Short mmCIF file of C-alpha atoms in Angstrom, two decimals:
data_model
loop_
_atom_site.label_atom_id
_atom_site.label_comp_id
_atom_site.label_asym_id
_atom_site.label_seq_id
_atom_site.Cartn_x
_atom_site.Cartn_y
_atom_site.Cartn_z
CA UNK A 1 0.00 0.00 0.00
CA UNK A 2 1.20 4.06 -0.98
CA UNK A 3 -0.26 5.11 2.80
CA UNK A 4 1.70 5.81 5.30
CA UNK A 5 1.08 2.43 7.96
CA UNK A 6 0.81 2.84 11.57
CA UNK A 7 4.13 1.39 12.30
CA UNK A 8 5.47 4.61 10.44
CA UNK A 9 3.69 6.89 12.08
CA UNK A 10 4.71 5.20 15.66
CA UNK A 11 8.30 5.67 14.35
CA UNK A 12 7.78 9.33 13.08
CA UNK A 13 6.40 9.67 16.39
CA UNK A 14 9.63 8.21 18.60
CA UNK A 15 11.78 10.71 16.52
CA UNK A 16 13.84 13.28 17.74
CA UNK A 17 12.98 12.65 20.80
CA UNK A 18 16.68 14.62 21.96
CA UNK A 19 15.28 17.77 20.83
CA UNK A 20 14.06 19.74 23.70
CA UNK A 21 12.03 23.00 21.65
CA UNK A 22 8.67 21.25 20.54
CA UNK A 23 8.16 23.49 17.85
CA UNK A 24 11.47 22.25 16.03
CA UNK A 25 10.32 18.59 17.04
CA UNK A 26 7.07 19.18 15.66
CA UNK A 27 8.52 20.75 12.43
CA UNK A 28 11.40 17.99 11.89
CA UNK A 29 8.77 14.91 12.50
CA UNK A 30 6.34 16.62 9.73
CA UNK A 31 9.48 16.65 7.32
CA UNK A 32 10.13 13.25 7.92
CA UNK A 33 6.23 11.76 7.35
CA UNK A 34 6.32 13.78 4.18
CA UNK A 35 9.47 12.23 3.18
CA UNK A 36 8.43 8.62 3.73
CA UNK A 37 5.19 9.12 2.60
CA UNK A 38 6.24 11.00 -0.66
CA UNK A 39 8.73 8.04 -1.25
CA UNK A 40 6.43 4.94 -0.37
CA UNK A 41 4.03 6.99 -2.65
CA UNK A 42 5.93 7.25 -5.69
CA UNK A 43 7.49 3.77 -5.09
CA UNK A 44 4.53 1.67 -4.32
CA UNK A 45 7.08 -1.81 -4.63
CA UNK A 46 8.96 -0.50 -1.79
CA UNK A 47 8.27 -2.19 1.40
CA UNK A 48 8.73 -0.21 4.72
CA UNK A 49 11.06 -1.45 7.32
CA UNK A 50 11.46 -0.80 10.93
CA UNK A 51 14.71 1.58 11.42
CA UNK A 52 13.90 2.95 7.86
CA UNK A 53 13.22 5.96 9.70
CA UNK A 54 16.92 6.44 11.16
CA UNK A 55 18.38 5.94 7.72
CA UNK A 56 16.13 9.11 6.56
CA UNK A 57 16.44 11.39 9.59
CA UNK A 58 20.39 10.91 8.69
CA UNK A 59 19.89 12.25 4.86
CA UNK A 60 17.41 15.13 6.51
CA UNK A 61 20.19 16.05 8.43
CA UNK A 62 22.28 17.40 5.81
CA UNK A 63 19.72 17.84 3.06
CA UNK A 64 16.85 19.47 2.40
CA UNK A 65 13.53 17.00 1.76
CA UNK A 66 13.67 16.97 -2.29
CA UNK A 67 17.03 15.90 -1.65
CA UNK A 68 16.35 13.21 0.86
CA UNK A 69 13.50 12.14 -1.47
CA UNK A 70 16.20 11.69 -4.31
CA UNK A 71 19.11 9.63 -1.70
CA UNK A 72 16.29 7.52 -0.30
CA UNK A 73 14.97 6.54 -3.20
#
């Protein structure tokens, strides 16, 4: 399936838990579901994996999301 399961959304929601100002939480957990769910929506063959989320809050790190979108894929 292109939607975004729950067990991504449980992950999305586990991340960044190290950053203390919610706002910046908030904003880097929204890049990151629009990431995977922009991937898993133009790759429908790709299967999500738990940890999946790691490897993409590493490329968000030092890219910006069209980027990340191009590395992950």
């Amino acid at each position: 399936s292109s939607d975004v399961c729950s067990s991504d959304l449980k992950d999305v929601n586990r991340s960044y838990s190290y950053i203390k100002l919610q706002d910046f939480k908030e904003k880097k957990k929204t890049q990151l579901l629009r990431v995977l769910a922009c991937l898993f929506e133009k790759n429908p063959n790709l299967i999500y994996y738990q940890g999946f989320h790691d490897i993409a809050i590493m490329v968000l790190s030092f890219s910006r999301e069209s980027l990340a979108l191009l590395i992950l894929e």
